[in-house]
Amino acid sequence: MLLTVRPLAADWQAFADQATVFGVVVALAVGIATTIVMIRQEKVTRDGQKLQREQAEATAARTEAAAALTEEYTSRVVEALETMAANSKGAATNSQAAAVRWTLVHQHRSRYLLTNVGNAEARNVRISAHESLPLLGLDEAPKEVGPHEAIPFLAARTFGTKDNTITVTWTDPEAGGDRTWKYPLPPES
């Protein structure tokens, strides 16, 4: 038996081919991973921009509602001043006319209290708000609210709230017909 000795020589070409294939596979994996990360970052950016846009639109809607409410208050002040001027020219009366007057105060967290501080009873009282401001703790049936009586309720204000105005509608037994009072939610203290 004759043994032949083979020289220990490396096949450098095969080694280079394997290294090239390994490099291509690694580069492809890195490229795919980078693409996935970029797609996720773009989605997060779009979601953040959408949220900012929604919050900006809600803020703009609240500002517009506050401006409309200010305009309504201004016209009421003018009407009240005109009525006062007309009454001062007429006969003076010692008795104060019966009227419903409202106050809205914040109590705790999302709890508010609407109080009739006038000297007349309000009938068929209904409290409502914009659809983006849920009101809780109110009965569906209209209420009778006498002088110095109050109605507690919850108002769940969020970043998406577009108008935080509370609207109170009631029947005025003295003047006849429905009346409306609007007021923005007082800030939480």
Short mmCIF file of N, CA and C in Angstrom, two decimals:
data_model
loop_
_atom_site.label_atom_id
_atom_site.label_comp_id
_atom_site.label_asym_id
_atom_site.label_seq_id
_atom_site.Cartn_x
_atom_site.Cartn_y
_atom_site.Cartn_z
N MET A 1 0.79 -1.14 0.00
CA MET A 1 0.00 0.00 0.00
C MET A 1 0.87 1.25 0.00
N LEU A 2 0.54 1.98 -0.94
CA LEU A 2 1.34 3.17 -1.16
C LEU A 2 0.55 4.41 -0.78
N LEU A 3 1.08 5.19 0.04
CA LEU A 3 0.41 6.42 0.47
C LEU A 3 0.96 7.60 -0.28
N THR A 4 0.01 8.41 -0.71
CA THR A 4 0.43 9.64 -1.38
C THR A 4 0.13 10.82 -0.46
N VAL A 5 0.96 11.71 -0.46
CA VAL A 5 0.81 12.89 0.40
C VAL A 5 0.27 14.02 -0.46
N ARG A 6 -0.79 14.59 0.01
CA ARG A 6 -1.36 15.74 -0.69
C ARG A 6 -0.89 17.01 -0.01
N PRO A 7 -0.64 17.96 -0.77
CA PRO A 7 -0.22 19.22 -0.14
C PRO A 7 -1.45 19.92 0.48
N LEU A 8 -1.25 20.55 1.60
CA LEU A 8 -2.31 21.30 2.27
C LEU A 8 -2.40 22.69 1.64
N ALA A 9 -3.23 22.79 0.68
CA ALA A 9 -3.38 24.07 0.00
C ALA A 9 -4.84 24.49 0.13
N ALA A 10 -5.05 25.74 0.34
CA ALA A 10 -6.41 26.26 0.48
C ALA A 10 -6.92 26.66 -0.88
N ASP A 11 -8.22 26.42 -1.07
CA ASP A 11 -8.86 26.82 -2.32
C ASP A 11 -9.41 28.23 -2.09
N TRP A 12 -8.57 29.21 -2.40
CA TRP A 12 -8.92 30.61 -2.12
C TRP A 12 -10.10 31.09 -2.94
N GLN A 13 -10.27 30.57 -4.07
CA GLN A 13 -11.40 31.01 -4.92
C GLN A 13 -12.73 30.59 -4.30
N ALA A 14 -12.80 29.36 -3.77
CA ALA A 14 -14.04 28.89 -3.13
C ALA A 14 -14.32 29.71 -1.87
N PHE A 15 -13.26 30.01 -1.13
CA PHE A 15 -13.42 30.83 0.07
C PHE A 15 -13.93 32.23 -0.28
N ALA A 16 -13.42 32.82 -1.32
CA ALA A 16 -13.85 34.16 -1.76
C ALA A 16 -15.30 34.13 -2.22
N ASP A 17 -15.69 33.05 -2.92
CA ASP A 17 -17.08 32.93 -3.37
C ASP A 17 -18.04 32.86 -2.18
N GLN A 18 -17.66 32.08 -1.18
CA GLN A 18 -18.51 31.95 0.01
C GLN A 18 -18.61 33.27 0.77
N ALA A 19 -17.51 33.97 0.88
CA ALA A 19 -17.50 35.27 1.57
C ALA A 19 -18.38 36.27 0.82
N THR A 20 -18.35 36.25 -0.51
CA THR A 20 -19.17 37.14 -1.31
C THR A 20 -20.65 36.84 -1.10
N VAL A 21 -21.00 35.56 -1.12
CA VAL A 21 -22.39 35.17 -0.91
C VAL A 21 -22.84 35.61 0.49
N PHE A 22 -22.01 35.38 1.51
CA PHE A 22 -22.36 35.79 2.87
C PHE A 22 -22.53 37.31 2.95
N GLY A 23 -21.68 38.08 2.32
CA GLY A 23 -21.76 39.54 2.31
C GLY A 23 -23.04 40.03 1.65
N VAL A 24 -23.41 39.39 0.53
CA VAL A 24 -24.64 39.77 -0.17
C VAL A 24 -25.86 39.48 0.71
N VAL A 25 -25.89 38.32 1.37
CA VAL A 25 -27.01 37.96 2.25
C VAL A 25 -27.12 38.95 3.41
N VAL A 26 -26.00 39.30 4.02
CA VAL A 26 -26.01 40.27 5.13
C VAL A 26 -26.49 41.63 4.64
N ALA A 27 -26.01 42.09 3.50
CA ALA A 27 -26.41 43.38 2.95
C ALA A 27 -27.91 43.40 2.65
N LEU A 28 -28.42 42.30 2.13
CA LEU A 28 -29.85 42.21 1.84
C LEU A 28 -30.66 42.27 3.13
N ALA A 29 -30.22 41.55 4.17
CA ALA A 29 -30.94 41.57 5.46
C ALA A 29 -30.93 42.96 6.07
N VAL A 30 -29.80 43.65 6.00
CA VAL A 30 -29.70 45.01 6.53
C VAL A 30 -30.62 45.95 5.73
N GLY A 31 -30.66 45.79 4.42
CA GLY A 31 -31.52 46.62 3.58
C GLY A 31 -33.00 46.41 3.91
N ILE A 32 -33.40 45.17 4.11
CA ILE A 32 -34.80 44.87 4.45
C ILE A 32 -35.13 45.44 5.83
N ALA A 33 -34.25 45.25 6.81
CA ALA A 33 -34.49 45.78 8.15
C ALA A 33 -34.58 47.30 8.14
N THR A 34 -33.73 47.96 7.38
CA THR A 34 -33.76 49.43 7.27
C THR A 34 -35.07 49.89 6.65
N THR A 35 -35.54 49.21 5.63
CA THR A 35 -36.80 49.57 4.98
C THR A 35 -37.96 49.43 5.96
N ILE A 36 -37.98 48.35 6.72
CA ILE A 36 -39.06 48.13 7.70
C ILE A 36 -39.05 49.25 8.75
N VAL A 37 -37.87 49.59 9.25
CA VAL A 37 -37.76 50.65 10.26
C VAL A 37 -38.23 51.99 9.68
N MET A 38 -37.86 52.29 8.45
CA MET A 38 -38.28 53.56 7.82
C MET A 38 -39.79 53.61 7.63
N ILE A 39 -40.39 52.48 7.23
CA ILE A 39 -41.86 52.45 7.05
C ILE A 39 -42.55 52.69 8.38
N ARG A 40 -42.06 52.08 9.44
CA ARG A 40 -42.67 52.28 10.77
C ARG A 40 -42.51 53.72 11.24
N GLN A 41 -41.34 54.31 11.02
CA GLN A 41 -41.12 55.70 11.42
C GLN A 41 -42.06 56.64 10.67
N GLU A 42 -42.26 56.38 9.38
CA GLU A 42 -43.18 57.22 8.60
C GLU A 42 -44.60 57.09 9.12
N LYS A 43 -45.02 55.89 9.50
CA LYS A 43 -46.37 55.69 10.04
C LYS A 43 -46.53 56.44 11.36
N VAL A 44 -45.54 56.35 12.24
CA VAL A 44 -45.60 57.06 13.52
C VAL A 44 -45.67 58.57 13.28
N THR A 45 -44.90 59.05 12.33
CA THR A 45 -44.91 60.48 12.00
C THR A 45 -46.28 60.89 11.48
N ARG A 46 -46.86 60.10 10.57
CA ARG A 46 -48.20 60.43 10.04
C ARG A 46 -49.25 60.42 11.14
N ASP A 47 -49.19 59.42 12.03
CA ASP A 47 -50.15 59.35 13.14
C ASP A 47 -50.01 60.57 14.05
N GLY A 48 -48.78 60.98 14.34
CA GLY A 48 -48.55 62.15 15.18
C GLY A 48 -49.07 63.42 14.52
N GLN A 49 -48.85 63.55 13.21
CA GLN A 49 -49.35 64.72 12.49
C GLN A 49 -50.88 64.73 12.48
N LYS A 50 -51.49 63.56 12.33
CA LYS A 50 -52.96 63.48 12.33
C LYS A 50 -53.51 63.91 13.69
N LEU A 51 -52.91 63.44 14.77
CA LEU A 51 -53.34 63.81 16.11
C LEU A 51 -53.19 65.32 16.34
N GLN A 52 -52.06 65.88 15.91
CA GLN A 52 -51.85 67.32 16.05
C GLN A 52 -52.89 68.10 15.25
N ARG A 53 -53.21 67.64 14.05
CA ARG A 53 -54.20 68.31 13.21
C ARG A 53 -55.58 68.26 13.88
N GLU A 54 -55.96 67.10 14.44
CA GLU A 54 -57.25 66.98 15.12
C GLU A 54 -57.32 67.89 16.34
N GLN A 55 -56.23 67.96 17.10
CA GLN A 55 -56.22 68.83 18.27
C GLN A 55 -56.29 70.30 17.85
N ALA A 56 -55.60 70.67 16.78
CA ALA A 56 -55.66 72.05 16.29
C ALA A 56 -57.06 72.40 15.81
N GLU A 57 -57.72 71.47 15.12
CA GLU A 57 -59.10 71.72 14.66
C GLU A 57 -60.05 71.87 15.84
N ALA A 58 -59.86 71.05 16.88
CA ALA A 58 -60.71 71.16 18.07
C ALA A 58 -60.48 72.50 18.76
N THR A 59 -59.23 72.93 18.84
CA THR A 59 -58.92 74.22 19.45
C THR A 59 -59.54 75.36 18.66
N ALA A 60 -59.45 75.29 17.34
CA ALA A 60 -60.06 76.32 16.49
C ALA A 60 -61.58 76.35 16.66
N ALA A 61 -62.18 75.18 16.76
CA ALA A 61 -63.64 75.12 16.94
C ALA A 61 -64.04 75.71 18.30
N ARG A 62 -63.25 75.43 19.34
CA ARG A 62 -63.54 76.01 20.66
C ARG A 62 -63.42 77.53 20.62
N THR A 63 -62.42 78.03 19.93
CA THR A 63 -62.22 79.47 19.82
C THR A 63 -63.38 80.12 19.08
N GLU A 64 -63.81 79.48 18.01
CA GLU A 64 -64.93 80.00 17.23
C GLU A 64 -66.22 80.00 18.07
N ALA A 65 -66.44 78.94 18.83
CA ALA A 65 -67.63 78.88 19.68
C ALA A 65 -67.58 79.95 20.76
N ALA A 66 -66.40 80.19 21.33
CA ALA A 66 -66.26 81.23 22.35
C ALA A 66 -66.53 82.61 21.75
N ALA A 67 -66.07 82.85 20.53
CA ALA A 67 -66.33 84.13 19.87
C ALA A 67 -67.82 84.33 19.62
N ALA A 68 -68.49 83.27 19.18
CA ALA A 68 -69.94 83.36 18.94
C ALA A 68 -70.68 83.62 20.24
N LEU A 69 -70.24 82.99 21.31
CA LEU A 69 -70.87 83.20 22.61
C LEU A 69 -70.64 84.64 23.09
N THR A 70 -69.46 85.17 22.88
CA THR A 70 -69.17 86.56 23.25
C THR A 70 -70.06 87.51 22.47
N GLU A 71 -70.26 87.22 21.20
CA GLU A 71 -71.14 88.06 20.39
C GLU A 71 -72.57 88.02 20.93
N GLU A 72 -73.03 86.83 21.31
CA GLU A 72 -74.38 86.70 21.87
C GLU A 72 -74.49 87.46 23.19
N TYR A 73 -73.46 87.36 24.05
CA TYR A 73 -73.49 88.09 25.31
C TYR A 73 -73.52 89.59 25.08
N THR A 74 -72.77 90.07 24.10
CA THR A 74 -72.75 91.49 23.81
C THR A 74 -74.13 91.98 23.41
N SER A 75 -74.81 91.22 22.56
CA SER A 75 -76.15 91.64 22.15
C SER A 75 -77.11 91.60 23.34
N ARG A 76 -76.94 90.65 24.26
CA ARG A 76 -77.79 90.61 25.47
C ARG A 76 -77.54 91.82 26.36
N VAL A 77 -76.28 92.22 26.48
CA VAL A 77 -75.95 93.38 27.30
C VAL A 77 -76.60 94.63 26.71
N VAL A 78 -76.53 94.76 25.39
CA VAL A 78 -77.15 95.91 24.73
C VAL A 78 -78.66 95.90 24.98
N GLU A 79 -79.28 94.75 24.83
CA GLU A 79 -80.72 94.65 25.09
C GLU A 79 -81.05 95.00 26.53
N ALA A 80 -80.24 94.50 27.46
CA ALA A 80 -80.49 94.80 28.88
C ALA A 80 -80.34 96.28 29.16
N LEU A 81 -79.33 96.92 28.57
CA LEU A 81 -79.14 98.35 28.77
C LEU A 81 -80.30 99.14 28.18
N GLU A 82 -80.77 98.73 27.01
CA GLU A 82 -81.91 99.41 26.41
C GLU A 82 -83.16 99.25 27.27
N THR A 83 -83.37 98.06 27.82
CA THR A 83 -84.52 97.82 28.69
C THR A 83 -84.42 98.66 29.96
N MET A 84 -83.22 98.72 30.53
CA MET A 84 -83.02 99.53 31.73
C MET A 84 -83.28 101.01 31.44
N ALA A 85 -82.83 101.48 30.29
CA ALA A 85 -83.05 102.88 29.93
C ALA A 85 -84.54 103.15 29.74
N ALA A 86 -85.25 102.24 29.10
CA ALA A 86 -86.69 102.41 28.89
C ALA A 86 -87.43 102.37 30.22
N ASN A 87 -87.02 101.49 31.13
CA ASN A 87 -87.68 101.39 32.43
C ASN A 87 -87.40 102.61 33.30
N SER A 88 -86.23 103.20 33.18
CA SER A 88 -85.91 104.38 34.00
C SER A 88 -86.74 105.58 33.56
N LYS A 89 -87.16 105.62 32.30
CA LYS A 89 -88.00 106.71 31.81
C LYS A 89 -89.45 106.52 32.22
N GLY A 90 -89.86 105.26 32.41
CA GLY A 90 -91.25 104.96 32.76
C GLY A 90 -91.47 105.09 34.25
N ALA A 91 -92.58 104.58 34.69
CA ALA A 91 -92.92 104.63 36.12
C ALA A 91 -92.01 103.70 36.90
N ALA A 92 -91.55 104.15 38.02
CA ALA A 92 -90.69 103.34 38.88
C ALA A 92 -91.56 102.38 39.68
N THR A 93 -91.09 101.14 39.77
CA THR A 93 -91.82 100.14 40.56
C THR A 93 -90.93 99.68 41.70
N ASN A 94 -91.55 99.38 42.81
CA ASN A 94 -90.79 98.95 43.98
C ASN A 94 -90.50 97.45 43.96
N SER A 95 -91.33 96.71 43.27
CA SER A 95 -91.12 95.26 43.26
C SER A 95 -90.25 94.86 42.08
N GLN A 96 -89.42 93.87 42.32
CA GLN A 96 -88.54 93.37 41.28
C GLN A 96 -89.29 92.30 40.48
N ALA A 97 -89.20 92.37 39.16
CA ALA A 97 -89.89 91.40 38.31
C ALA A 97 -89.30 90.01 38.52
N ALA A 98 -90.19 89.03 38.49
CA ALA A 98 -89.75 87.65 38.65
C ALA A 98 -88.97 87.22 37.41
N ALA A 99 -87.83 86.59 37.64
CA ALA A 99 -86.99 86.16 36.52
C ALA A 99 -86.14 84.97 36.93
N VAL A 100 -85.81 84.17 35.96
CA VAL A 100 -84.89 83.05 36.15
C VAL A 100 -83.50 83.54 35.76
N ARG A 101 -82.52 83.30 36.63
CA ARG A 101 -81.12 83.62 36.33
C ARG A 101 -80.28 82.41 36.71
N TRP A 102 -79.27 82.12 35.90
CA TRP A 102 -78.47 80.91 36.10
C TRP A 102 -77.03 81.24 36.48
N THR A 103 -76.42 80.34 37.25
CA THR A 103 -74.97 80.35 37.45
C THR A 103 -74.49 78.92 37.22
N LEU A 104 -73.27 78.81 36.74
CA LEU A 104 -72.65 77.50 36.50
C LEU A 104 -71.29 77.52 37.17
N VAL A 105 -71.08 76.61 38.11
CA VAL A 105 -69.80 76.56 38.84
C VAL A 105 -69.21 75.16 38.77
N HIS A 106 -67.88 75.13 38.79
CA HIS A 106 -67.15 73.86 38.84
C HIS A 106 -67.06 73.44 40.29
N GLN A 107 -67.32 72.15 40.56
CA GLN A 107 -67.24 71.65 41.92
C GLN A 107 -65.97 70.84 42.15
N HIS A 108 -65.83 69.72 41.44
CA HIS A 108 -64.69 68.84 41.64
C HIS A 108 -64.52 67.97 40.41
N ARG A 109 -63.28 67.90 39.90
CA ARG A 109 -62.97 67.12 38.70
C ARG A 109 -63.93 67.47 37.57
N SER A 110 -64.78 66.56 37.15
CA SER A 110 -65.70 66.81 36.02
C SER A 110 -67.11 67.16 36.50
N ARG A 111 -67.27 67.49 37.76
CA ARG A 111 -68.59 67.76 38.34
C ARG A 111 -68.87 69.26 38.33
N TYR A 112 -70.07 69.62 37.84
CA TYR A 112 -70.50 71.01 37.75
C TYR A 112 -71.88 71.16 38.39
N LEU A 113 -72.22 72.39 38.76
CA LEU A 113 -73.50 72.66 39.40
C LEU A 113 -74.14 73.86 38.71
N LEU A 114 -75.33 73.63 38.15
CA LEU A 114 -76.12 74.68 37.52
C LEU A 114 -77.20 75.10 38.52
N THR A 115 -77.22 76.39 38.89
CA THR A 115 -78.13 76.86 39.93
C THR A 115 -79.00 77.99 39.39
N ASN A 116 -80.29 77.94 39.74
CA ASN A 116 -81.21 79.03 39.43
C ASN A 116 -81.09 80.04 40.57
N VAL A 117 -80.42 81.17 40.34
CA VAL A 117 -80.24 82.18 41.37
C VAL A 117 -81.28 83.29 41.25
N GLY A 118 -82.24 83.09 40.36
CA GLY A 118 -83.30 84.07 40.18
C GLY A 118 -84.40 83.88 41.21
N ASN A 119 -85.52 84.61 41.00
CA ASN A 119 -86.63 84.53 41.94
C ASN A 119 -87.89 83.95 41.30
N ALA A 120 -87.71 83.22 40.19
CA ALA A 120 -88.84 82.58 39.51
C ALA A 120 -88.50 81.12 39.22
N GLU A 121 -89.54 80.33 39.04
CA GLU A 121 -89.34 78.91 38.72
C GLU A 121 -89.11 78.73 37.23
N ALA A 122 -88.16 77.87 36.89
CA ALA A 122 -87.91 77.52 35.49
C ALA A 122 -88.56 76.16 35.25
N ARG A 123 -89.37 76.07 34.21
CA ARG A 123 -90.06 74.82 33.90
C ARG A 123 -89.47 74.20 32.65
N ASN A 124 -89.58 72.88 32.56
CA ASN A 124 -89.08 72.12 31.40
C ASN A 124 -87.61 72.42 31.12
N VAL A 125 -86.79 72.42 32.17
CA VAL A 125 -85.36 72.73 32.03
C VAL A 125 -84.65 71.56 31.36
N ARG A 126 -83.89 71.89 30.32
CA ARG A 126 -83.09 70.90 29.60
C ARG A 126 -81.67 71.44 29.47
N ILE A 127 -80.70 70.57 29.72
CA ILE A 127 -79.28 70.95 29.62
C ILE A 127 -78.68 70.16 28.47
N SER A 128 -77.96 70.85 27.61
CA SER A 128 -77.33 70.17 26.47
C SER A 128 -75.95 70.79 26.21
N ALA A 129 -75.20 70.11 25.34
CA ALA A 129 -73.87 70.57 24.95
C ALA A 129 -73.56 70.04 23.56
N HIS A 130 -72.46 70.50 23.00
CA HIS A 130 -71.99 70.03 21.70
C HIS A 130 -71.73 68.52 21.77
N GLU A 131 -71.87 67.84 20.65
CA GLU A 131 -71.70 66.38 20.63
C GLU A 131 -70.31 65.93 21.07
N SER A 132 -69.31 66.81 21.01
CA SER A 132 -67.95 66.44 21.44
C SER A 132 -67.75 66.62 22.95
N LEU A 133 -68.80 67.05 23.67
CA LEU A 133 -68.73 67.22 25.12
C LEU A 133 -69.83 66.37 25.77
N PRO A 134 -69.50 65.13 26.15
CA PRO A 134 -70.52 64.27 26.77
C PRO A 134 -70.94 64.81 28.14
N LEU A 135 -72.25 64.83 28.38
CA LEU A 135 -72.81 65.20 29.67
C LEU A 135 -73.35 63.94 30.33
N LEU A 136 -73.04 63.75 31.60
CA LEU A 136 -73.45 62.55 32.32
C LEU A 136 -74.21 62.96 33.58
N GLY A 137 -75.07 62.08 34.05
CA GLY A 137 -75.77 62.31 35.29
C GLY A 137 -77.03 63.15 35.14
N LEU A 138 -77.50 63.32 33.92
CA LEU A 138 -78.72 64.10 33.69
C LEU A 138 -79.84 63.16 33.28
N ASP A 139 -81.03 63.42 33.80
CA ASP A 139 -82.21 62.67 33.37
C ASP A 139 -82.64 63.19 32.01
N GLU A 140 -83.24 62.34 31.23
CA GLU A 140 -83.76 62.75 29.92
C GLU A 140 -84.98 63.66 30.07
N ALA A 141 -85.76 63.46 31.13
CA ALA A 141 -86.98 64.24 31.33
C ALA A 141 -86.64 65.66 31.76
N PRO A 142 -87.37 66.65 31.25
CA PRO A 142 -87.14 68.03 31.68
C PRO A 142 -87.45 68.18 33.18
N LYS A 143 -86.81 69.14 33.80
CA LYS A 143 -86.94 69.34 35.24
C LYS A 143 -87.61 70.68 35.54
N GLU A 144 -88.17 70.76 36.72
CA GLU A 144 -88.67 72.02 37.27
C GLU A 144 -87.60 72.48 38.26
N VAL A 145 -87.11 73.70 38.10
CA VAL A 145 -86.05 74.20 38.98
C VAL A 145 -86.52 75.51 39.58
N GLY A 146 -86.77 75.48 40.88
CA GLY A 146 -87.23 76.66 41.58
C GLY A 146 -86.08 77.58 41.93
N PRO A 147 -86.43 78.74 42.53
CA PRO A 147 -85.37 79.67 42.95
C PRO A 147 -84.40 79.00 43.92
N HIS A 148 -83.12 79.18 43.67
CA HIS A 148 -82.02 78.67 44.50
C HIS A 148 -81.93 77.15 44.51
N GLU A 149 -82.55 76.48 43.55
CA GLU A 149 -82.37 75.04 43.38
C GLU A 149 -81.30 74.82 42.32
N ALA A 150 -80.67 73.63 42.38
CA ALA A 150 -79.54 73.35 41.51
C ALA A 150 -79.67 71.98 40.85
N ILE A 151 -78.97 71.83 39.74
CA ILE A 151 -78.89 70.56 39.03
C ILE A 151 -77.40 70.20 38.91
N PRO A 152 -76.95 69.12 39.55
CA PRO A 152 -75.56 68.68 39.38
C PRO A 152 -75.45 67.80 38.13
N PHE A 153 -74.29 67.86 37.48
CA PHE A 153 -74.03 66.99 36.32
C PHE A 153 -72.53 66.87 36.11
N LEU A 154 -72.15 65.90 35.27
CA LEU A 154 -70.75 65.69 34.91
C LEU A 154 -70.56 66.07 33.45
N ALA A 155 -69.44 66.71 33.16
CA ALA A 155 -69.08 67.06 31.78
C ALA A 155 -67.68 66.54 31.52
N ALA A 156 -67.54 65.64 30.55
CA ALA A 156 -66.26 64.99 30.26
C ALA A 156 -65.54 65.72 29.14
N ARG A 157 -64.79 66.77 29.51
CA ARG A 157 -64.04 67.57 28.54
C ARG A 157 -62.75 66.84 28.17
N THR A 158 -62.42 66.76 26.85
CA THR A 158 -61.20 66.10 26.36
C THR A 158 -60.49 67.01 25.37
N PHE A 159 -59.34 66.55 24.84
CA PHE A 159 -58.64 67.31 23.82
C PHE A 159 -59.47 67.43 22.54
N GLY A 160 -60.37 66.48 22.33
CA GLY A 160 -61.22 66.49 21.14
C GLY A 160 -62.48 67.33 21.28
N THR A 161 -62.70 67.94 22.46
CA THR A 161 -63.88 68.76 22.66
C THR A 161 -63.78 70.01 21.80
N LYS A 162 -64.75 70.18 20.91
CA LYS A 162 -64.73 71.31 19.98
C LYS A 162 -65.47 72.53 20.51
N ASP A 163 -66.42 72.32 21.41
CA ASP A 163 -67.18 73.44 21.98
C ASP A 163 -67.58 73.03 23.39
N ASN A 164 -67.13 73.81 24.38
CA ASN A 164 -67.43 73.45 25.77
C ASN A 164 -68.53 74.34 26.35
N THR A 165 -69.44 74.78 25.50
CA THR A 165 -70.56 75.61 25.94
C THR A 165 -71.72 74.75 26.42
N ILE A 166 -72.24 75.09 27.59
CA ILE A 166 -73.43 74.43 28.13
C ILE A 166 -74.63 75.29 27.74
N THR A 167 -75.67 74.65 27.21
CA THR A 167 -76.89 75.35 26.82
C THR A 167 -78.03 74.90 27.72
N VAL A 168 -78.69 75.87 28.35
CA VAL A 168 -79.83 75.59 29.21
C VAL A 168 -81.06 76.18 28.53
N THR A 169 -82.07 75.35 28.32
CA THR A 169 -83.32 75.78 27.71
C THR A 169 -84.44 75.53 28.72
N TRP A 170 -85.34 76.50 28.88
CA TRP A 170 -86.44 76.35 29.83
C TRP A 170 -87.64 77.15 29.36
N THR A 171 -88.78 76.85 29.95
CA THR A 171 -90.00 77.58 29.68
C THR A 171 -90.16 78.63 30.77
N ASP A 172 -90.31 79.88 30.35
CA ASP A 172 -90.47 80.99 31.30
C ASP A 172 -91.96 81.21 31.53
N PRO A 173 -92.46 80.89 32.73
CA PRO A 173 -93.90 81.03 32.98
C PRO A 173 -94.35 82.50 33.00
N GLU A 174 -93.46 83.42 33.34
CA GLU A 174 -93.81 84.84 33.41
C GLU A 174 -93.94 85.44 32.02
N ALA A 175 -92.91 85.25 31.20
CA ALA A 175 -92.90 85.85 29.87
C ALA A 175 -93.56 84.95 28.84
N GLY A 176 -93.68 83.67 29.16
CA GLY A 176 -94.23 82.71 28.20
C GLY A 176 -93.20 82.38 27.14
N GLY A 177 -93.21 81.16 26.69
CA GLY A 177 -92.27 80.74 25.65
C GLY A 177 -90.97 80.21 26.23
N ASP A 178 -90.17 79.64 25.33
CA ASP A 178 -88.89 79.07 25.74
C ASP A 178 -87.80 80.14 25.75
N ARG A 179 -86.89 79.98 26.69
CA ARG A 179 -85.73 80.86 26.82
C ARG A 179 -84.48 79.99 26.75
N THR A 180 -83.36 80.60 26.41
CA THR A 180 -82.09 79.88 26.30
C THR A 180 -80.99 80.68 26.99
N TRP A 181 -80.13 79.95 27.71
CA TRP A 181 -78.96 80.55 28.36
C TRP A 181 -77.77 79.68 28.00
N LYS A 182 -76.68 80.32 27.55
CA LYS A 182 -75.47 79.57 27.18
C LYS A 182 -74.31 80.10 27.99
N TYR A 183 -73.46 79.16 28.39
CA TYR A 183 -72.29 79.56 29.18
C TYR A 183 -71.20 78.50 29.00
N PRO A 184 -69.93 78.90 28.84
CA PRO A 184 -68.86 77.89 28.72
C PRO A 184 -68.58 77.25 30.08
N LEU A 185 -68.11 76.01 30.05
CA LEU A 185 -67.76 75.34 31.29
C LEU A 185 -66.69 76.15 32.02
N PRO A 186 -66.87 76.41 33.30
CA PRO A 186 -65.82 77.10 34.05
C PRO A 186 -64.58 76.22 34.10
N PRO A 187 -63.41 76.83 34.20
CA PRO A 187 -62.19 76.02 34.27
C PRO A 187 -62.14 75.22 35.58
N GLU A 188 -61.49 74.08 35.50
CA GLU A 188 -61.33 73.25 36.69
C GLU A 188 -60.30 73.90 37.58
N SER A 189 -60.64 74.05 38.84
CA SER A 189 -59.71 74.73 39.76
C SER A 189 -58.88 73.75 40.52
#
